[in-house]
mmCIF file of C-alpha atoms and ligand atoms in Angstrom:
data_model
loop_
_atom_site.group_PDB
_atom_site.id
_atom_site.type_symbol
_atom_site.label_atom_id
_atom_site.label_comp_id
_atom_site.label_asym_id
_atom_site.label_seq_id
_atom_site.Cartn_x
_atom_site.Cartn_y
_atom_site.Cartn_z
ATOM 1 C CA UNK O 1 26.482 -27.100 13.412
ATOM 2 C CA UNK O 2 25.110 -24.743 15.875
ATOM 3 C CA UNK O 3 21.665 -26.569 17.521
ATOM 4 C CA UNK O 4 18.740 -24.597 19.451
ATOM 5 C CA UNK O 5 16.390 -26.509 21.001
ATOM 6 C CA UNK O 6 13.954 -26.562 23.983
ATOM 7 C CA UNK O 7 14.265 -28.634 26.689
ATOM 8 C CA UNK O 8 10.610 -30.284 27.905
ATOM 9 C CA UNK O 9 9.677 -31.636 31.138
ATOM 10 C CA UNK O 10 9.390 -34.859 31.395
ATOM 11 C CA UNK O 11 5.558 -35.214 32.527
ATOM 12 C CA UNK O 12 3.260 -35.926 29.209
ATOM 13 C CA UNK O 13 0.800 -33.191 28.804
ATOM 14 C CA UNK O 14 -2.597 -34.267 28.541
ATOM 15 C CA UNK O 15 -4.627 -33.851 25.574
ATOM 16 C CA UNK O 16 -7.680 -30.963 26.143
ATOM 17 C CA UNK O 17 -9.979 -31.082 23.116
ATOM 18 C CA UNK O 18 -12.927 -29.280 24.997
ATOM 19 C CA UNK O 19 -10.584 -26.558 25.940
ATOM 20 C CA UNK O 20 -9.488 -26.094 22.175
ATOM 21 C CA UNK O 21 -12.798 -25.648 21.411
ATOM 22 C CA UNK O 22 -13.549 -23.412 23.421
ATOM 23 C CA UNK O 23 -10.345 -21.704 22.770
ATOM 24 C CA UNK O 24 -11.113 -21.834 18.831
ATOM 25 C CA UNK O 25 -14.762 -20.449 19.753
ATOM 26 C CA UNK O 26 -14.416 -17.616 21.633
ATOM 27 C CA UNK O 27 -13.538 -16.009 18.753
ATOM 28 C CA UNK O 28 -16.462 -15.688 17.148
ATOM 29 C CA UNK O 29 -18.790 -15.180 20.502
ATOM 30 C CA UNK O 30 -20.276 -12.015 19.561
ATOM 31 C CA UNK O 31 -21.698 -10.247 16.505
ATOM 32 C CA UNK O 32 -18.656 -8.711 15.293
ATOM 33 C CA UNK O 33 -16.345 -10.227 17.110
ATOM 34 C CA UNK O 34 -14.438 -10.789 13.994
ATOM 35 C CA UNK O 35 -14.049 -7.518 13.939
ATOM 36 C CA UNK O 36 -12.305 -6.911 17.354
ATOM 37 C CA UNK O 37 -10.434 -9.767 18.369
ATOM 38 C CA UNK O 38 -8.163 -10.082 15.851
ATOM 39 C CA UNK O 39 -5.335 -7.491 14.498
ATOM 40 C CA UNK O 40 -6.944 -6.451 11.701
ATOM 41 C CA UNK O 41 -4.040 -6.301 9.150
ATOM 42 C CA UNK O 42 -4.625 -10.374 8.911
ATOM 43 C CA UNK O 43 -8.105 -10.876 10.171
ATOM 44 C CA UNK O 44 -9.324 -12.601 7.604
ATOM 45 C CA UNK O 45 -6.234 -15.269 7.172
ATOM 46 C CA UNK O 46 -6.722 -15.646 11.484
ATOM 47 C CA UNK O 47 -10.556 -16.542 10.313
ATOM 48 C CA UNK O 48 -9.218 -19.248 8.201
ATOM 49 C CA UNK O 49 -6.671 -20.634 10.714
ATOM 50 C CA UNK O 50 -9.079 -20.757 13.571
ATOM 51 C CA UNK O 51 -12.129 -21.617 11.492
ATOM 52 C CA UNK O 52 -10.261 -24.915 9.905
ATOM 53 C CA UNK O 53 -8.700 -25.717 13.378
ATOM 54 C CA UNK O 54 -12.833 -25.699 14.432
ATOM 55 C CA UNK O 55 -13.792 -27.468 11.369
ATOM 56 C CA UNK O 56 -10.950 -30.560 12.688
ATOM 57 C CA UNK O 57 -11.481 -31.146 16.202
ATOM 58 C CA UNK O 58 -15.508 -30.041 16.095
ATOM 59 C CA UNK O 59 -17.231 -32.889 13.865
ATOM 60 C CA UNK O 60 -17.015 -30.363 10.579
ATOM 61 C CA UNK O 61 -19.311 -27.835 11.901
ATOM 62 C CA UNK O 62 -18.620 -24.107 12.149
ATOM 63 C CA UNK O 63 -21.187 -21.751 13.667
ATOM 64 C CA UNK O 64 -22.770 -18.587 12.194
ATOM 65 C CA UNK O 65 -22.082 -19.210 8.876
ATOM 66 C CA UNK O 66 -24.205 -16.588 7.378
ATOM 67 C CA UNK O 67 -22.171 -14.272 9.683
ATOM 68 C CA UNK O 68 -18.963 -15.632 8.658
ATOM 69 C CA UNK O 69 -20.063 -15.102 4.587
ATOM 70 C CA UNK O 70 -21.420 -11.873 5.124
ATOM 71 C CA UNK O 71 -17.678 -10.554 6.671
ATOM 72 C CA UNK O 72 -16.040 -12.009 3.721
ATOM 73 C CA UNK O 73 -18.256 -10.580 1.241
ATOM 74 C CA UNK O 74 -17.434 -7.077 3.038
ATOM 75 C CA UNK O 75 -14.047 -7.483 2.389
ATOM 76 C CA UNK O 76 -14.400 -7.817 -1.176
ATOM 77 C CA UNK O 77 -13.536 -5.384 -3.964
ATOM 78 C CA UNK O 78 -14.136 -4.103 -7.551
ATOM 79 C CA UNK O 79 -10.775 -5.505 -9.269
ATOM 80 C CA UNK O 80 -11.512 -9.210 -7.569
ATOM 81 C CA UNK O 81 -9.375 -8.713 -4.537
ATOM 82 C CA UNK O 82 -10.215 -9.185 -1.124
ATOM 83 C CA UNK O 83 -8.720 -7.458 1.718
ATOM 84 C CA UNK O 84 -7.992 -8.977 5.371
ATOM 85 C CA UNK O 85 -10.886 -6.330 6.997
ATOM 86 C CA UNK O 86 -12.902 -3.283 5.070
ATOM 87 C CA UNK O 87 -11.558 -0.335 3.895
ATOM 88 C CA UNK O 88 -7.648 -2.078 3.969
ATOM 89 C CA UNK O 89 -6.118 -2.737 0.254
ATOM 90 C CA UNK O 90 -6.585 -6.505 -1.214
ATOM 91 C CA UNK O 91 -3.607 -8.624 -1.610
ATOM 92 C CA UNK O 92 -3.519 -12.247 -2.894
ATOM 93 C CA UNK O 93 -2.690 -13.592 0.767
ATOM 94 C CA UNK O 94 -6.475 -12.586 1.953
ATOM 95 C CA UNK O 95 -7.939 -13.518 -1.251
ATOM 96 C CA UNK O 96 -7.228 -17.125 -0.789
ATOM 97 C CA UNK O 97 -8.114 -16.977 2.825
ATOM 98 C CA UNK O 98 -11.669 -15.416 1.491
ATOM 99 C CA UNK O 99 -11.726 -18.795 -1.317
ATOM 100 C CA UNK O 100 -10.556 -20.857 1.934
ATOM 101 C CA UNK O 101 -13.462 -19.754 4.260
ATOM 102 C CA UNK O 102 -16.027 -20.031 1.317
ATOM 103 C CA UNK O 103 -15.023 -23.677 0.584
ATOM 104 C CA UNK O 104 -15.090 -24.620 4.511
ATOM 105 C CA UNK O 105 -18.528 -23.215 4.681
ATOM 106 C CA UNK O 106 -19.583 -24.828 1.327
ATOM 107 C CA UNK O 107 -20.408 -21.373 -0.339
ATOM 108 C CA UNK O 108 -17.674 -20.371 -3.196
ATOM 109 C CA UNK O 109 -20.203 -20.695 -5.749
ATOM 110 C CA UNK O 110 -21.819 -17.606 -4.449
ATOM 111 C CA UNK O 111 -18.122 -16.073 -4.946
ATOM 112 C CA UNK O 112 -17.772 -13.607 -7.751
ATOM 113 C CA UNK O 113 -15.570 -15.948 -9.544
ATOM 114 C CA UNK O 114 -14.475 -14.567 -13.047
ATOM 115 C CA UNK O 115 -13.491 -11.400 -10.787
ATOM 116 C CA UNK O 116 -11.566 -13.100 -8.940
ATOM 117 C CA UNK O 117 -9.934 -15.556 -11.587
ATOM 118 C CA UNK O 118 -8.971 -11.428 -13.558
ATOM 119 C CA UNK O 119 -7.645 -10.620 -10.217
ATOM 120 C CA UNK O 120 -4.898 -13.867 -10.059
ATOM 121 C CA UNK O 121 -4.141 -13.837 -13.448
ATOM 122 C CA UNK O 122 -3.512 -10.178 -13.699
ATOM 123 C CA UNK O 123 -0.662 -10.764 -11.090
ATOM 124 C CA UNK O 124 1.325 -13.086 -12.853
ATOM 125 C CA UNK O 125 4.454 -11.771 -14.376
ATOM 126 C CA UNK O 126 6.058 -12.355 -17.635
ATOM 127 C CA UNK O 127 8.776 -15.128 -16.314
ATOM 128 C CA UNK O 128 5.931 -16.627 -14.105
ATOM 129 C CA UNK O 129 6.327 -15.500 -10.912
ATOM 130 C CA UNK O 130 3.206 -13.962 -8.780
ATOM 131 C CA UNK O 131 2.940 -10.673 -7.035
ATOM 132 C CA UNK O 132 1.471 -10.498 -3.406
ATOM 133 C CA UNK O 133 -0.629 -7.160 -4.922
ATOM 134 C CA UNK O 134 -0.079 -4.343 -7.245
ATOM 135 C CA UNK O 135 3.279 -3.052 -5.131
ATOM 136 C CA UNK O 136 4.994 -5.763 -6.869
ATOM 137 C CA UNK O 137 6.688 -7.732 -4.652
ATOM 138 C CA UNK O 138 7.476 -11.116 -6.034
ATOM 139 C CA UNK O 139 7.843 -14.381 -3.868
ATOM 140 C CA UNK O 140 7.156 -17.917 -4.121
ATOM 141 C CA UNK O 141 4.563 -17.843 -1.031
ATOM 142 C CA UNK O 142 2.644 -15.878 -4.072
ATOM 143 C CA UNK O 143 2.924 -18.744 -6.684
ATOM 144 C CA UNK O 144 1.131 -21.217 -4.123
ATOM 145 C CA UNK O 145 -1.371 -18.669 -2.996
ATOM 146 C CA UNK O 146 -2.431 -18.085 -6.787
ATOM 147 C CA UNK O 147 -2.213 -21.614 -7.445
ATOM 148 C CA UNK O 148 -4.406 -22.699 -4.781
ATOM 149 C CA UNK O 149 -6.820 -20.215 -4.931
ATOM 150 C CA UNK O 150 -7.749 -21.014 -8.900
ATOM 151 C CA UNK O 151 -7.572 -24.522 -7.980
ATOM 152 C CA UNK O 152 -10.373 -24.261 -5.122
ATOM 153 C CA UNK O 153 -12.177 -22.423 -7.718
ATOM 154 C CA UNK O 154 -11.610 -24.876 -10.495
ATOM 155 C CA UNK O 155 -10.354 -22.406 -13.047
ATOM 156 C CA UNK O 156 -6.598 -23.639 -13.028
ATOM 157 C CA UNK O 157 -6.163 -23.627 -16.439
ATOM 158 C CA UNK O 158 -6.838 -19.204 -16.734
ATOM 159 C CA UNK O 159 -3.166 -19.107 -15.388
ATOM 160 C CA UNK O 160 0.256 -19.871 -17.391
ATOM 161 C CA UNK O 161 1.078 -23.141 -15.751
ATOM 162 C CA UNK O 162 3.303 -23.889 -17.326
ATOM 163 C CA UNK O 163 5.451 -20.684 -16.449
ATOM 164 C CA UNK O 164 4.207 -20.491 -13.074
ATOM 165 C CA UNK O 165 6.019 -24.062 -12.903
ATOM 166 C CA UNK O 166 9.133 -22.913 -14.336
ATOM 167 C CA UNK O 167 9.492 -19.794 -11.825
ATOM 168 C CA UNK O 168 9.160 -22.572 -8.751
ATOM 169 C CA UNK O 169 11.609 -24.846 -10.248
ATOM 170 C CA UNK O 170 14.062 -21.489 -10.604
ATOM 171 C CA UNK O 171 13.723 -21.015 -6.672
ATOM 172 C CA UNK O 172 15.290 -24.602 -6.147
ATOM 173 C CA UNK O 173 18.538 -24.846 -4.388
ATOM 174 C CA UNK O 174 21.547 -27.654 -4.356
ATOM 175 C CA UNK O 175 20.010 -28.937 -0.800
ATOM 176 C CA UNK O 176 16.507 -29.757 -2.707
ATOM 177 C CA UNK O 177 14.978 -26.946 -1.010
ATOM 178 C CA UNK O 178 13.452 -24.140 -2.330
ATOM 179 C CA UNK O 179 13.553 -20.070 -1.353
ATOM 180 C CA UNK O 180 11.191 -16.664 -2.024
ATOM 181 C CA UNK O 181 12.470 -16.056 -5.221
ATOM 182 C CA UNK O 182 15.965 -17.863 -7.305
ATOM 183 C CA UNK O 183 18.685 -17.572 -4.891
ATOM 184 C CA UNK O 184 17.517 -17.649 -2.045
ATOM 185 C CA UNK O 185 18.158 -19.866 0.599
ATOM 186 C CA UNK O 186 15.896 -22.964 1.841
ATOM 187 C CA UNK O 187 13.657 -22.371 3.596
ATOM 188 C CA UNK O 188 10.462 -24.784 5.409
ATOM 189 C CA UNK O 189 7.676 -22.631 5.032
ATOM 190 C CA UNK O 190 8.442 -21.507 1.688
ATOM 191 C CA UNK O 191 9.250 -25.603 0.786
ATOM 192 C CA UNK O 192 5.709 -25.914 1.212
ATOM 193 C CA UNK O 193 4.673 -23.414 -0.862
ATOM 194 C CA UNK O 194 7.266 -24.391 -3.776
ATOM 195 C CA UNK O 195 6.104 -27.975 -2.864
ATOM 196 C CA UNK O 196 2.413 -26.953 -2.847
ATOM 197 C CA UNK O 197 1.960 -25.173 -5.654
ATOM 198 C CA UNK O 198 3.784 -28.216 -7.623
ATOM 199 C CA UNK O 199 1.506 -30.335 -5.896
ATOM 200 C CA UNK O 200 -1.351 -28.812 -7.200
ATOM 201 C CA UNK O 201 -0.064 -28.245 -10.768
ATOM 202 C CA UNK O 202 1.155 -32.092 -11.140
ATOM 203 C CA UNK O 203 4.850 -31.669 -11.604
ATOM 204 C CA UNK O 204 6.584 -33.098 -8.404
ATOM 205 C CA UNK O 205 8.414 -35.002 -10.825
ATOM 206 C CA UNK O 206 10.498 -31.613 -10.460
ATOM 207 C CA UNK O 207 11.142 -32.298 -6.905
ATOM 208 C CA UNK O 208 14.305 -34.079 -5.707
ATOM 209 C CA UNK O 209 12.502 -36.282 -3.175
ATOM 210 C CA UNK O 210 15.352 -38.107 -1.470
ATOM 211 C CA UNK O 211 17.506 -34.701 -1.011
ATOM 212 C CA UNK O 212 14.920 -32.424 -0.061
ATOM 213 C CA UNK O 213 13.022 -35.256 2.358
ATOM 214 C CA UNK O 214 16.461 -35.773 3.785
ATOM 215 C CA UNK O 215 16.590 -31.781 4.368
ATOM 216 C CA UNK O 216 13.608 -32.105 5.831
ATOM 217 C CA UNK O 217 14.191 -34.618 7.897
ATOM 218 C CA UNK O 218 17.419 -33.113 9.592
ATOM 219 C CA UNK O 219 14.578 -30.363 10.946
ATOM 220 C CA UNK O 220 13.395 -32.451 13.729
ATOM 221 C CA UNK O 221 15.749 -31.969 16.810
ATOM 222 C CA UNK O 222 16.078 -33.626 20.322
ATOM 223 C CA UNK O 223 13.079 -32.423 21.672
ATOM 224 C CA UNK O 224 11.111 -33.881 18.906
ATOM 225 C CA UNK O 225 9.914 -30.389 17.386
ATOM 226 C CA UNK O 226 10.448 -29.210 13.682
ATOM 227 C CA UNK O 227 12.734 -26.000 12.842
ATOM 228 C CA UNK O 228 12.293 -24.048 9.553
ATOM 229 C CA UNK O 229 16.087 -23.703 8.575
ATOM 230 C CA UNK O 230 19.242 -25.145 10.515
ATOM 231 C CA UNK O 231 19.870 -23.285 13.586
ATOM 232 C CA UNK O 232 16.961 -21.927 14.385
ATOM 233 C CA UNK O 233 14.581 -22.511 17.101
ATOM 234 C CA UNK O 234 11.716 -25.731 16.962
ATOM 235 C CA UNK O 235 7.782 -23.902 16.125
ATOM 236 C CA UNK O 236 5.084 -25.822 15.789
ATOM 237 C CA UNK O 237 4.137 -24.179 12.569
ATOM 238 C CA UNK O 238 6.900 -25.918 11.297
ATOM 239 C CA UNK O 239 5.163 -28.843 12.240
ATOM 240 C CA UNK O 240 2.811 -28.066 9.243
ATOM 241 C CA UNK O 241 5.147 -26.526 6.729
ATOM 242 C CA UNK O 242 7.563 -29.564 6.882
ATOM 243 C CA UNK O 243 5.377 -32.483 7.833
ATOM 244 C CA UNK O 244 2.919 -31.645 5.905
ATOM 245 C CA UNK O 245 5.683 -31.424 2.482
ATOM 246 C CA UNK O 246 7.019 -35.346 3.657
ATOM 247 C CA UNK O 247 3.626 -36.271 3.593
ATOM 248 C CA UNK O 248 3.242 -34.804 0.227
ATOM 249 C CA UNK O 249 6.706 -36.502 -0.867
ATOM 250 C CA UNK O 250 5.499 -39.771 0.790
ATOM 251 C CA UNK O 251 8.359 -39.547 3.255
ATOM 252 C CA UNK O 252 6.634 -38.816 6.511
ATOM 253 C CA UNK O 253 8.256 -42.177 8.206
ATOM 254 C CA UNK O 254 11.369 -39.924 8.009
ATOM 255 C CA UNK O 255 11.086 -38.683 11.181
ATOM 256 C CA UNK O 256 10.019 -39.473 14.736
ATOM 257 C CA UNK O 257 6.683 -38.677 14.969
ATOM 258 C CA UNK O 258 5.728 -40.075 18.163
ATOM 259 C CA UNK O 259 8.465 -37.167 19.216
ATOM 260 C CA UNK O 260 6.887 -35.253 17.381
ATOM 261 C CA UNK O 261 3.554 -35.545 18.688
ATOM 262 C CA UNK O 262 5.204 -35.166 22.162
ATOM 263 C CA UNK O 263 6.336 -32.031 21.332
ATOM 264 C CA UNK O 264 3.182 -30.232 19.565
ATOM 265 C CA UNK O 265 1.624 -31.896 22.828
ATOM 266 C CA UNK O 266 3.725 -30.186 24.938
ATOM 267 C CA UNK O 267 2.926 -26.760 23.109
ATOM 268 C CA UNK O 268 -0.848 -26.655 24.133
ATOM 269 C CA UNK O 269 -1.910 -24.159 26.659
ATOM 270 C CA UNK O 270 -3.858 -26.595 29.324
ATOM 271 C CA UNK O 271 -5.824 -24.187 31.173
ATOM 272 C CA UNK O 272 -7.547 -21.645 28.294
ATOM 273 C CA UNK O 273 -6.986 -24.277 25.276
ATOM 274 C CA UNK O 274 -4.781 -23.263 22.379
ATOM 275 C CA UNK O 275 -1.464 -24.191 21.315
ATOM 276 C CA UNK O 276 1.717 -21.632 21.216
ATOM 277 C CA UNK O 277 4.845 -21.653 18.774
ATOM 278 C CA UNK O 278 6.470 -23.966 21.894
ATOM 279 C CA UNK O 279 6.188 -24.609 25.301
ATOM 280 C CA UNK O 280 5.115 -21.985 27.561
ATOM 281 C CA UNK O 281 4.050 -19.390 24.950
ATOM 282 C CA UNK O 282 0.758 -17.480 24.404
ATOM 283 C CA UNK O 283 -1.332 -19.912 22.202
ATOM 284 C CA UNK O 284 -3.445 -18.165 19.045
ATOM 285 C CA UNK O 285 -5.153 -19.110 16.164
ATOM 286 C CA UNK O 286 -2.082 -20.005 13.670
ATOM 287 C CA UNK O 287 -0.340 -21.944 15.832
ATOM 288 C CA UNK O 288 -3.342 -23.991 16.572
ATOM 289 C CA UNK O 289 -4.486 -24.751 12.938
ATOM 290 C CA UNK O 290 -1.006 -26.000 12.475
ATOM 291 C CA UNK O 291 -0.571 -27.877 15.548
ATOM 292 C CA UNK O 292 -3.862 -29.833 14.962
ATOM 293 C CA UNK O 293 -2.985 -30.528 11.313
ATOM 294 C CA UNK O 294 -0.035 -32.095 12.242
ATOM 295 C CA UNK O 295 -1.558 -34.444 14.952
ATOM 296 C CA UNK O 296 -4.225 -34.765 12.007
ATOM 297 C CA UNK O 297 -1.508 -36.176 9.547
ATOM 298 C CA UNK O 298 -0.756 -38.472 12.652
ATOM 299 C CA UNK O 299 -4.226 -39.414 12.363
ATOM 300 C CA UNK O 300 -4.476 -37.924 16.691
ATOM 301 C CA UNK O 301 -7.462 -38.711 18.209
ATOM 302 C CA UNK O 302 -11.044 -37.758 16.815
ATOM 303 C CA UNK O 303 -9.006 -35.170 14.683
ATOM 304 C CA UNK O 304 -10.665 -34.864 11.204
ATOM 305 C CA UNK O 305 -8.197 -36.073 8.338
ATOM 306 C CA UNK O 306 -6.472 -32.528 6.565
ATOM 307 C CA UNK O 307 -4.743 -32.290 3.218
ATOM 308 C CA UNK O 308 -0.963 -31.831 3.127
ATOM 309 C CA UNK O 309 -1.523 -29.577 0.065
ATOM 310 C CA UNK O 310 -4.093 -27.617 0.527
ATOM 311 C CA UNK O 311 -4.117 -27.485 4.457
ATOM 312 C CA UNK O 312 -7.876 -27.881 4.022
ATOM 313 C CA UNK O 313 -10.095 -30.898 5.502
ATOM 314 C CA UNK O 314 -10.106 -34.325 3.077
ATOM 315 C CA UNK O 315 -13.790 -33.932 2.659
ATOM 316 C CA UNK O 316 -14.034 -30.526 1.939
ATOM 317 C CA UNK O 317 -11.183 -31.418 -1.118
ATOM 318 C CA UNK O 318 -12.836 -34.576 -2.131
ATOM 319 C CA UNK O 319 -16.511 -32.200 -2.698
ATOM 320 C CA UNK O 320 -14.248 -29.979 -4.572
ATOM 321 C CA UNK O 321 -13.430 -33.063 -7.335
ATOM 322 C CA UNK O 322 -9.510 -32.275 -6.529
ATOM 323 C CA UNK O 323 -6.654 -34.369 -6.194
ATOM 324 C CA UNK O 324 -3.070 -32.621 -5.683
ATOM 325 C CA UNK O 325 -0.323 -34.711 -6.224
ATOM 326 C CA UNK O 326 1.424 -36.865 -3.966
ATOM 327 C CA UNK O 327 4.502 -39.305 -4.010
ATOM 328 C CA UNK O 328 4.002 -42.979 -2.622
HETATM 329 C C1 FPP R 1 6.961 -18.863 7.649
HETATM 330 O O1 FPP R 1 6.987 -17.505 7.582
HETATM 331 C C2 FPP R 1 5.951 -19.421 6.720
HETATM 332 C C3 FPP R 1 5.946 -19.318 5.373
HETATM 333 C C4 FPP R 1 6.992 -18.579 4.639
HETATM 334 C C5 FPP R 1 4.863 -19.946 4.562
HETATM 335 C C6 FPP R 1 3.705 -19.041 4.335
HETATM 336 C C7 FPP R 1 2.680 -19.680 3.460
HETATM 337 C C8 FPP R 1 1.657 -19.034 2.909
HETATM 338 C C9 FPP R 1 1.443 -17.589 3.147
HETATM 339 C C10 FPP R 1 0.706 -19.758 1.991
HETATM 340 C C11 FPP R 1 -0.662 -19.976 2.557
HETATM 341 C C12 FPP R 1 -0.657 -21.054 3.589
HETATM 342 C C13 FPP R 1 -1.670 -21.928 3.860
HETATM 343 C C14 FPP R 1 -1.499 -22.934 4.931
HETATM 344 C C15 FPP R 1 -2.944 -21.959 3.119
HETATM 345 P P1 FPP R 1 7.738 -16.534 8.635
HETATM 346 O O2 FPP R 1 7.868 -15.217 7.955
HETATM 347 O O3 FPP R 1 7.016 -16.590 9.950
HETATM 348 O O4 FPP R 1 9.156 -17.226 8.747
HETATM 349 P P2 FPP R 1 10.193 -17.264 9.943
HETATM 350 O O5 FPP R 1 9.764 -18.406 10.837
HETATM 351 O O6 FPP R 1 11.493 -17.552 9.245
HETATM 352 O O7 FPP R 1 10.134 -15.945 10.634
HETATM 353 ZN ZN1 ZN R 2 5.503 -20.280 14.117
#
């Protein structure tokens, strides 16, 4: 089979935790900043990235929280939706980001929370499945979005589970894997979300563990990076998506992770802080949350211990009361 890979030089790169900071930081200098330095059609998903990346590598603490709350509250709307800035349309993606930032800041009691419970609920269809927003369009990446959200906000059971299970376990291919909806092909981010979301509703007795962790496994390639599908190119978001679903599986000794480490390592930009999808890139916010959870699962550093499922700090989980599945 066809292999892509990147080739890294041979000179470590050293680790620069001040300069992620920094990096993570300067986007929230100014009043409003939140307003300009990120593309607004996912501004308030690139608030969760780079305010959990913070949370990790800065002792827990996020600045200008009151800030922070009042942007999400400005985002939210009548049916229980919240958008990714004002006056754009709200869409399940950007209403768990909203639950997300509330949790990290300790706030989603002040959440309108039977709104947004009628908001999930109202998107699941008849065989199970979840719609992104009223448009319709059904993928698994919805399931885990609804799951997780209603889990954050303890109201789990104001959902078919049961159905919401089945539709998962419908998107499961003969490799183990899992797709966007049934038939479609494997695929690492959406693994985690199919993963995830059966995480959370206490059915990975549904997962084959051996195929799928072998699957998984065959993503790391000589450079010591993760791809999300066979021939494709390493990412370190991949990193997350499949690291983080061996972890949940309890087969993260599957792969090398000292390559591994080398790798995500090699991704961060040395001079402004920041990792990039690989080597040499631009970094930005996503690729930074998920290179620092990884090298979190790898227990890197002063890093603060993440959860696989919920790619939310430990502690913030354990004040929550949850506990997602996980296989020994
Ligand atoms: C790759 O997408 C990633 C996915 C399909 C997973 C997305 C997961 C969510 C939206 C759930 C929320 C996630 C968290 C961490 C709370 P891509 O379209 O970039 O895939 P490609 O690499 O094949 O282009
Ligand atoms: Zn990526």
């Amino acid at each position: 089979m066809l292999q892509k890979d990147v080739k890294l030089d041979n000179t470590t790169k050293s680790w620069v935790l001040k300069k992620h900071i920094d990096f993570l930081q300067s986007f929230g200098k100014e009043r409003h900043q939140y307003e300009s330095s990120m593309m607004e059609f996912l501004r308030m998903s690139g608030m969760y990235w780079g305010l959990t990346a913070l949370y990790l590598i800065n002792d827990g603490k996020i600045p200008k929280e009151d800030e922070i709350f009042e942007y999400v509250k400005s985002c939210e709307h009548s049916c229980g939706g919240y958008s990714p800035a004002p006056g754009h349309d709200p869409h399940l993606l950007y209403t768990l980001s909203a639950v997300q930032i509330a949790c990290l800041i300790n706030r989603e009691s002040e959440l309108p929370i039977e709104k947004i419970v009628s908001y999930v609920s109202k998107l699941q269809q008849d065989d199970g499945s979840f719609t992104g927003d009223k448009w319709g369009e059904v993928d698994t990446r919805y399931s885990f979005c609804a799951l997780a959200c209603l889990s954050l906000l303890g109201k789990l059971n104001e959902i078919n589970l049961v159905k919401a299970v089945e539709f998962v376990k419908c998107c499961q291919n003969f490799d183990g894997g899992f797709g966007s909806r049934p038939g479609a092909e494997s695929h690492g981010g959406l693994i985690y979300c199919c993963v995830g979301s059966l995480s959370i509703a206490g059915r990975l007795d549904l997962v084959d563990a051996d195929t799928l962790g072998w699957w998984l496994a065959e993503r790391q390639l000589p450079s010591g990076g993760l791809n999300g599908r066979p021939e494709k190119l390493p990412d370190v978001c991949y990193s997350w998506w499949v690291f983080s679903t061996l972890n949940i599986l309890g087969r993260d000794h599957w792969i090398d992770k000292e390559e591994l480490k080398t790798f995500i390592l090699a991704s961060q930009d040395n001079e402004g802080g920041g990792f990039s999808d690989r080597p040499g890139d631009e970094p930005d916010p996503f690729h930074t949350l998920f290179g620092l959870a990884a090298l979190s699962l790898m227990s890197y550093d002063k890093i603060l211990p993440i959860d696989p499922t919920f790619c939310m700090p430990k502690a913030v989980i354990n004040r929550l009361g949850l506990k997602p599945q996980t296989l020994s």
